[in-house]
mmCIF file of C-alpha atoms in Angstrom:
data_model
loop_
_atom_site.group_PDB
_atom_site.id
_atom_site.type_symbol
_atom_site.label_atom_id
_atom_site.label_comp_id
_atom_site.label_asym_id
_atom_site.label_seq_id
_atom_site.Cartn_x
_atom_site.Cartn_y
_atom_site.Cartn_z
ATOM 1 C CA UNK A 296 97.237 116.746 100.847
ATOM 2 C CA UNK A 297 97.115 114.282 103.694
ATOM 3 C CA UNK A 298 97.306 110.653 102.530
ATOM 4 C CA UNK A 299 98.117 107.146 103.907
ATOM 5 C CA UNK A 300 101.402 105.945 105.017
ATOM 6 C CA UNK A 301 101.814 102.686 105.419
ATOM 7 C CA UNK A 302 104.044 99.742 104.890
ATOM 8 C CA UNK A 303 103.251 98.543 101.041
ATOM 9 C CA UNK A 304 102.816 94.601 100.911
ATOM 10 C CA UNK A 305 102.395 95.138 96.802
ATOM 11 C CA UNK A 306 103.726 97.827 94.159
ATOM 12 C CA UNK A 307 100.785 98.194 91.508
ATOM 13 C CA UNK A 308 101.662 99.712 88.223
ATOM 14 C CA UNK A 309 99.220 101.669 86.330
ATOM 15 C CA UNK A 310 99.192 101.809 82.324
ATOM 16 C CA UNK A 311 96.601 105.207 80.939
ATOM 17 C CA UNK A 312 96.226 106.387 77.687
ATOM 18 C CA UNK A 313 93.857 109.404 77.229
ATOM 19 C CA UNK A 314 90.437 107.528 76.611
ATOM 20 C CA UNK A 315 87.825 107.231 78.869
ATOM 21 C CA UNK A 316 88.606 103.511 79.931
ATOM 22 C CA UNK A 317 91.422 104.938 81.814
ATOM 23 C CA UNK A 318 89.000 106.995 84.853
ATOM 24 C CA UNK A 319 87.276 103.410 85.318
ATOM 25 C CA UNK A 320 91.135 101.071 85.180
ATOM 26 C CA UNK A 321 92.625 104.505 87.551
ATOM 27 C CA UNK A 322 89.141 103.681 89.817
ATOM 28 C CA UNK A 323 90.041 99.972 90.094
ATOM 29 C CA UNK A 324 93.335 100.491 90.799
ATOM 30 C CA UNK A 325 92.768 102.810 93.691
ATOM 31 C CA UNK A 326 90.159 100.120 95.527
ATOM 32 C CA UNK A 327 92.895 97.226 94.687
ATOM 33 C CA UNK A 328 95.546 99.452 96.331
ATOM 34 C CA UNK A 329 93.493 99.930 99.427
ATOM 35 C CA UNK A 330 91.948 96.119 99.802
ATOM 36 C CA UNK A 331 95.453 94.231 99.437
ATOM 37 C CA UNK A 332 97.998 97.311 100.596
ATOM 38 C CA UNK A 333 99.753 98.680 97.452
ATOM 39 C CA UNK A 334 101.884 101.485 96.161
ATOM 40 C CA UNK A 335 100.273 102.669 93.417
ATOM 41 C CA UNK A 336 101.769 104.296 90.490
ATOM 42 C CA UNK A 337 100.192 106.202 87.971
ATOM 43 C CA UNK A 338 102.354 105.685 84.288
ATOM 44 C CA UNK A 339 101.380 107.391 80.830
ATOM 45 C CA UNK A 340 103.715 106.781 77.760
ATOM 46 C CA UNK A 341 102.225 108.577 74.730
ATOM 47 C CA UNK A 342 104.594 108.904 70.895
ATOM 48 C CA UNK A 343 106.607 112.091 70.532
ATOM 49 C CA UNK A 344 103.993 114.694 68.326
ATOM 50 C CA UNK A 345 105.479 115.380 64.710
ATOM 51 C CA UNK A 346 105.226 118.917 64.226
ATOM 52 C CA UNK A 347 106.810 118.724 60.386
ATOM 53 C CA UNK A 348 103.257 116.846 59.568
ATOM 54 C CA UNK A 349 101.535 119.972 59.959
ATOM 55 C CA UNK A 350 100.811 122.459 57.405
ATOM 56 C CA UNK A 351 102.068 125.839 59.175
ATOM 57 C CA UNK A 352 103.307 126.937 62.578
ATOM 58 C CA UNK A 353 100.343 128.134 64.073
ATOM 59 C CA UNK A 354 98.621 124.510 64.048
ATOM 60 C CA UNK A 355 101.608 122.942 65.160
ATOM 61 C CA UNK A 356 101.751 125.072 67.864
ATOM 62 C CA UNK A 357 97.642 124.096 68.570
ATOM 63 C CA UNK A 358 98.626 120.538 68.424
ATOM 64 C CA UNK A 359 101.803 120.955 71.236
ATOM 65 C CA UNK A 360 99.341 122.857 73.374
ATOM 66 C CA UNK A 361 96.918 120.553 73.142
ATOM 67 C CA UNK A 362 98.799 117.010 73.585
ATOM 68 C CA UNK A 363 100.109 119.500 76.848
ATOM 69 C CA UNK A 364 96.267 120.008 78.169
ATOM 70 C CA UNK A 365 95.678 116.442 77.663
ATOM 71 C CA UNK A 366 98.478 115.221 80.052
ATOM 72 C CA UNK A 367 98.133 117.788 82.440
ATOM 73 C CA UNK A 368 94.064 116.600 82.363
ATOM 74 C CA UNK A 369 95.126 112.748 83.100
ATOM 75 C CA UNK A 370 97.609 114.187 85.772
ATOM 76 C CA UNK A 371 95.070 116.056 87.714
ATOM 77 C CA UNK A 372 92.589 113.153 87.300
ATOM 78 C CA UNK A 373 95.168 111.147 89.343
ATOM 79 C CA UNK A 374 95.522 114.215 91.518
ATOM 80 C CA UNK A 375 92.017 114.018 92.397
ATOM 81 C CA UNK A 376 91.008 110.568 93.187
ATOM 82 C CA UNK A 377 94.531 110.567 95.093
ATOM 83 C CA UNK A 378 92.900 113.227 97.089
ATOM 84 C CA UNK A 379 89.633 111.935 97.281
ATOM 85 C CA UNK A 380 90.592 108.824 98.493
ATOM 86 C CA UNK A 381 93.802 110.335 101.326
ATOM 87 C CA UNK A 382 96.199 107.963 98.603
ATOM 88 C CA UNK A 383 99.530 108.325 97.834
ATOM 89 C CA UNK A 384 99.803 107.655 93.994
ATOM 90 C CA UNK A 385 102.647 108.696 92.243
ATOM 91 C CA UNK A 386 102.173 110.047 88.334
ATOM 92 C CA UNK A 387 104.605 109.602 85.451
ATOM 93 C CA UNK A 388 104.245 110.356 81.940
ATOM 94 C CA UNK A 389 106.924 109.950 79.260
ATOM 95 C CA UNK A 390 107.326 110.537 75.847
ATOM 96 C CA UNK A 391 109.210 108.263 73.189
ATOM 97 C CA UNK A 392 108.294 105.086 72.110
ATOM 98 C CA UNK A 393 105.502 103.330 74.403
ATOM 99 C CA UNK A 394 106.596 99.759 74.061
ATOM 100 C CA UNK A 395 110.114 100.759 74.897
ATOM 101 C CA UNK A 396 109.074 103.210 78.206
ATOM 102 C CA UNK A 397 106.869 100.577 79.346
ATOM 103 C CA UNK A 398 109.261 98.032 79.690
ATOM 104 C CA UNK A 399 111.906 100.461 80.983
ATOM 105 C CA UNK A 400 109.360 101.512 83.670
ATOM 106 C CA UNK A 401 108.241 97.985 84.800
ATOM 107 C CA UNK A 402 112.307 97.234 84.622
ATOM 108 C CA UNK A 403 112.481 100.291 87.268
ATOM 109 C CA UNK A 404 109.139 99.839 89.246
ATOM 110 C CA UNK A 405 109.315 95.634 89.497
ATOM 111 C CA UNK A 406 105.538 96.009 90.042
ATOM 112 C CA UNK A 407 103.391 92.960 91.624
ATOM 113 C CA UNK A 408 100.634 93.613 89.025
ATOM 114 C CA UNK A 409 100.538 95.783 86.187
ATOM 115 C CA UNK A 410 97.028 97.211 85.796
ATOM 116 C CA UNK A 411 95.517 98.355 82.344
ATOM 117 C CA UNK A 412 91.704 99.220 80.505
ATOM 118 C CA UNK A 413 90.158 96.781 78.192
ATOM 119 C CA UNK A 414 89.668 98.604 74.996
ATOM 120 C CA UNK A 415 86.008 98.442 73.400
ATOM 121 C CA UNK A 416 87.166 96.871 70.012
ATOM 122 C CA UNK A 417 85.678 93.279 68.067
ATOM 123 C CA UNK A 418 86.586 89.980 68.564
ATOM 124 C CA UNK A 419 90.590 89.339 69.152
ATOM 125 C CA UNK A 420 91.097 93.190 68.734
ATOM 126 C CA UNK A 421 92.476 93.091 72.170
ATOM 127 C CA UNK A 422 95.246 90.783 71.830
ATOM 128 C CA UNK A 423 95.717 92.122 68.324
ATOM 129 C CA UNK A 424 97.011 95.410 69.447
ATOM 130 C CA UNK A 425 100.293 94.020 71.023
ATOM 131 C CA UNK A 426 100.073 96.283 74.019
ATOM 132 C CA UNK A 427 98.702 93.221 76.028
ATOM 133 C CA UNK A 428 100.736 90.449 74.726
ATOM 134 C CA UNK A 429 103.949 92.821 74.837
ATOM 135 C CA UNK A 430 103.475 93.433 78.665
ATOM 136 C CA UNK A 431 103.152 89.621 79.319
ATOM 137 C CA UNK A 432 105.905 89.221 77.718
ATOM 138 C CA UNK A 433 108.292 91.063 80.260
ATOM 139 C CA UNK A 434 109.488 89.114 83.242
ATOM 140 C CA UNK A 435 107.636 87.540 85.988
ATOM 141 C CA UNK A 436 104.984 90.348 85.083
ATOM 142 C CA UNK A 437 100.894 89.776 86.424
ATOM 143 C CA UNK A 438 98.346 91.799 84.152
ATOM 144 C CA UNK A 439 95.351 92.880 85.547
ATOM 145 C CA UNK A 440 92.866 93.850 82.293
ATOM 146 C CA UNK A 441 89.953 96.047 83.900
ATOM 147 C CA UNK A 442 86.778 96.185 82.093
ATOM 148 C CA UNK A 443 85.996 99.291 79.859
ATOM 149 C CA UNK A 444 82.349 100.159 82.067
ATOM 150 C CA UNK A 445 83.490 97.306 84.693
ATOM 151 C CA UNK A 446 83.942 99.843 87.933
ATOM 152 C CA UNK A 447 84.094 98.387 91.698
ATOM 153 C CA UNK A 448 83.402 100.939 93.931
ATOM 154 C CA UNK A 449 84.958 98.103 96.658
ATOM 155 C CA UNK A 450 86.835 95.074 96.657
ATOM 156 C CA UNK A 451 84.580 93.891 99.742
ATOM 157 C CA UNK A 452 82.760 90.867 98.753
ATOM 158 C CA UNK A 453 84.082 90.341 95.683
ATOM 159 C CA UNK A 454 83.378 86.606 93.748
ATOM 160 C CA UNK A 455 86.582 85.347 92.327
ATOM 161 C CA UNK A 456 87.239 82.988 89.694
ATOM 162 C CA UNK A 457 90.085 80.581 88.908
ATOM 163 C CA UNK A 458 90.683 78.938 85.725
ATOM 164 C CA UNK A 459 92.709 75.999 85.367
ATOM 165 C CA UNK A 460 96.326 76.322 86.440
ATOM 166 C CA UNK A 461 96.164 79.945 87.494
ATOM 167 C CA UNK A 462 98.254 80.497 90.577
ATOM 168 C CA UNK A 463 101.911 81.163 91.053
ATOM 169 C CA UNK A 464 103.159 81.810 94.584
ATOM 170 C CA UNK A 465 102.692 85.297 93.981
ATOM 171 C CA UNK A 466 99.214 84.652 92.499
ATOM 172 C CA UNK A 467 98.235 82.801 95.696
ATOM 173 C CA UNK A 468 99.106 85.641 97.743
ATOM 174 C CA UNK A 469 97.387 87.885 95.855
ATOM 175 C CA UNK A 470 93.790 85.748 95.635
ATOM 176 C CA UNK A 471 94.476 85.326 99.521
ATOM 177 C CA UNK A 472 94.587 88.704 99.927
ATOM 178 C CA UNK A 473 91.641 89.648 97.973
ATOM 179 C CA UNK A 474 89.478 86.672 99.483
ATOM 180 C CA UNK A 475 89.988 87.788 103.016
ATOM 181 C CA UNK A 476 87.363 90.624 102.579
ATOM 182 C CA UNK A 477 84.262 88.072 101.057
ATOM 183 C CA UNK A 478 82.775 85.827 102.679
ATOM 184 C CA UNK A 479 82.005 84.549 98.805
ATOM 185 C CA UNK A 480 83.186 81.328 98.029
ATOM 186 C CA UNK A 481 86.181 81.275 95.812
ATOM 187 C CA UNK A 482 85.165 79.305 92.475
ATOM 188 C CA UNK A 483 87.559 76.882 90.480
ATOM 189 C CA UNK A 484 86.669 76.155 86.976
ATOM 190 C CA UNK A 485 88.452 73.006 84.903
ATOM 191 C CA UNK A 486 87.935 71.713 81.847
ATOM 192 C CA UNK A 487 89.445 67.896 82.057
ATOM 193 C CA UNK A 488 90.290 67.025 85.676
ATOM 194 C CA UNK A 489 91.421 69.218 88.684
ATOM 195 C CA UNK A 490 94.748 69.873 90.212
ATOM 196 C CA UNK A 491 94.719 70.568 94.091
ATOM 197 C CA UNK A 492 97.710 72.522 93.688
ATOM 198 C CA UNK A 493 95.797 75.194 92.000
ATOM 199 C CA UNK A 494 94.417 75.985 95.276
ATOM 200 C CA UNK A 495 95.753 78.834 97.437
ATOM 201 C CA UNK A 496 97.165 77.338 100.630
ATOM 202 C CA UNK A 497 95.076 79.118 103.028
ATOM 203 C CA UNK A 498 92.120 77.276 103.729
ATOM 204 C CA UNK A 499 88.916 78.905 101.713
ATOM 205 C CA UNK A 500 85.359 77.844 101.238
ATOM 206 C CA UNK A 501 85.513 77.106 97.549
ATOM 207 C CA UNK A 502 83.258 75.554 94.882
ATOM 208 C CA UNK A 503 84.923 73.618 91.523
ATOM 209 C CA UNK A 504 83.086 73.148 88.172
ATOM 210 C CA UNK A 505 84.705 70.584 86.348
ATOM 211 C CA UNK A 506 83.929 70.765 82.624
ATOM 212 C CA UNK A 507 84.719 67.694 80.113
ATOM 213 C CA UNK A 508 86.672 68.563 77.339
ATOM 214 C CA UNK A 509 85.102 68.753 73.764
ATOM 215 C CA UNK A 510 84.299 71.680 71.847
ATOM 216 C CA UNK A 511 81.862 73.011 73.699
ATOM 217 C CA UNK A 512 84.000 73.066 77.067
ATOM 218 C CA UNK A 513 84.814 76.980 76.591
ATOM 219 C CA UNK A 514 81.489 77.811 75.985
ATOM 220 C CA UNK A 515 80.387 76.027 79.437
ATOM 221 C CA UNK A 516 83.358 77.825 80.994
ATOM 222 C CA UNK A 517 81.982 80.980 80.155
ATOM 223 C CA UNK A 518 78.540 80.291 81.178
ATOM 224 C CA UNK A 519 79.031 79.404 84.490
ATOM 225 C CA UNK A 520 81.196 82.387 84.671
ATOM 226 C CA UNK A 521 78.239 84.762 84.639
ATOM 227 C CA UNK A 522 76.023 82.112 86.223
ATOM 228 C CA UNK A 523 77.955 82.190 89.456
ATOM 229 C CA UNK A 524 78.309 85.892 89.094
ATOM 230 C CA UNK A 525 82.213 85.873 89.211
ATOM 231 C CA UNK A 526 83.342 89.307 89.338
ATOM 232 C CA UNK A 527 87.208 88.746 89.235
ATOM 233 C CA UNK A 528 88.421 86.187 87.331
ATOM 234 C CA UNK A 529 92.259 84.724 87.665
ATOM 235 C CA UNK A 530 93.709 82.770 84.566
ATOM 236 C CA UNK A 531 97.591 81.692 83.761
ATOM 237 C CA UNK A 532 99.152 83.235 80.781
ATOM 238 C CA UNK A 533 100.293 79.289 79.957
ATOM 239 C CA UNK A 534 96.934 78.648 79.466
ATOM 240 C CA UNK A 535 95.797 81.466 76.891
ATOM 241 C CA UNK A 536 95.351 79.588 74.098
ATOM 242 C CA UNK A 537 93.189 80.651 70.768
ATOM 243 C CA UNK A 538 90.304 79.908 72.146
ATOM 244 C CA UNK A 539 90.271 80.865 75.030
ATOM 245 C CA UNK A 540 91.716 84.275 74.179
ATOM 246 C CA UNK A 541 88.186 84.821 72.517
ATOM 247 C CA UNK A 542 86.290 83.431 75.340
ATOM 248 C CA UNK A 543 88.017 86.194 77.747
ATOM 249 C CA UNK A 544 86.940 88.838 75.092
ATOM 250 C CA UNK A 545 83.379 88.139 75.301
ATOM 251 C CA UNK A 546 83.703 88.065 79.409
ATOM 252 C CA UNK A 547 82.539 91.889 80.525
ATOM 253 C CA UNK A 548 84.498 91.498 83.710
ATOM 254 C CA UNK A 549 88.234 92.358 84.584
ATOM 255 C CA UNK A 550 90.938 89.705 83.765
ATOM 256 C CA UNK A 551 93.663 88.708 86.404
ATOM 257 C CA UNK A 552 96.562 86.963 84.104
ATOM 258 C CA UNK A 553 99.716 85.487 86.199
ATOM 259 C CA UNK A 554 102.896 84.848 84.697
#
């Protein structure tokens, strides 16, 4: 297979499972990679398979040979869009516990962004599962949450969104990056008053909504959010509060969380 070489300016880090969010978070991934110039890697933890639970040999055996076809399926997914799209991505899949191999492999990798599918599940189920909050928890770790149907076939012209205090150094970067293929404007929403030093240092065209606090603030937020047609948007894990977790729930677009 030919693929790219280049210099990487960004390592991107790739969580699947085996449900069908994974083709569309693999998808965004790949058009991230290309539009900011990442090394992309491809990483699958999954629990070891207890064979005692089963009733006899033969279905254990079934069981092994199927959790088998499933990884091999997810590694030639990866296979082919790598193909498709002449991209180096490199594919890992462990077995143990996930929590445990995911920090070990974000220890190892030191990724710029860590990529992973929003799950279809109810209000809060999201955050409720751990996997999210766990990977936010590891050090001076970005979390990109991709929408579950939310596929972009580019990352030309994209409409991003910053809320509040959003933007570490690496952050800036990042939304630099990404904002040199729009001509968009880059939108800024507050709630209160704004800080300047939210702003990326490169000099944008940009638009701010400034919403007064009270307790319908969030709600605003989130209107204007789909009014402007904001297609990326960029929050700071300092501000995830309650409520605004369940505001970012409701939002069917992918999440960019900085440290």
């Amino acid at each position: 297979m030919n693929t790219k070489n280049f210099t990487s300016k960004y390592r991107l880090l790739v969580l699947l499972d085996t449900s069908k969010t994974s083709y569309t978070v693999l998808e965004n991934a790949v058009q991230l990679a290309k539009a900011v110039n990442a090394q992309l890697t491809a990483f699958h933890a999954k629990l070891p398979l207890d064979v005692t639970r089963f009733d006899n040999q033969l279905t254990a055996v079934g069981e092994i040979n199927q959790d088998y076809k499933t990884t091999n399926r997810l590694e030639q997914l990866v296979k082919a869009i790598a193909k498709r799209e002449q991209l180096d991505i490199q594919f890992k899949s462990v077995t143990g516990k996930v929590k445990k191999a995911i920090a070990k492999e974000i220890a190892l990798e030191k990724p710029d962004l860590v990529v992973m599918g929003k799950r279809k599940q109810k209000l809060m189920g999201l955050w409720g599962d751990g996997i999210i909050k766990f990977v936010m928890g590891q050090p001076d770790v970005h979390l990109l949450i991709a929408g579950a149907d939310h596929k972009f076939h580019t990352y030309e012209e994209l409409s991003l969104g910053i809320f509040g205090e959003a933007l570490t150094h690496d952050g800036i970067a990042l939304v630099n990056d990404l904002h040199q293929k729009s001509n968009n404007p880059l939108n800024f929403f507050h709630i209160g008053s704004e800080d300047e030093n939210t702003r990326p240092s490169a000099p944008v065209k940009s638009v701010s909504y400034v919403f007064s606090g009270g307790a319908n603030a969030l709600d605003g937020f989130a209107k204007y959010v789909v009014k402007t047609n904001t297609q990326l948007l960029c929050i700071s894990a300092h501000n995830m509060s309650r409520p605004l977790k369940q505001v970012v729930q409701k939002l069917d677009i992918p999440i960019l969380i900085t440290s």
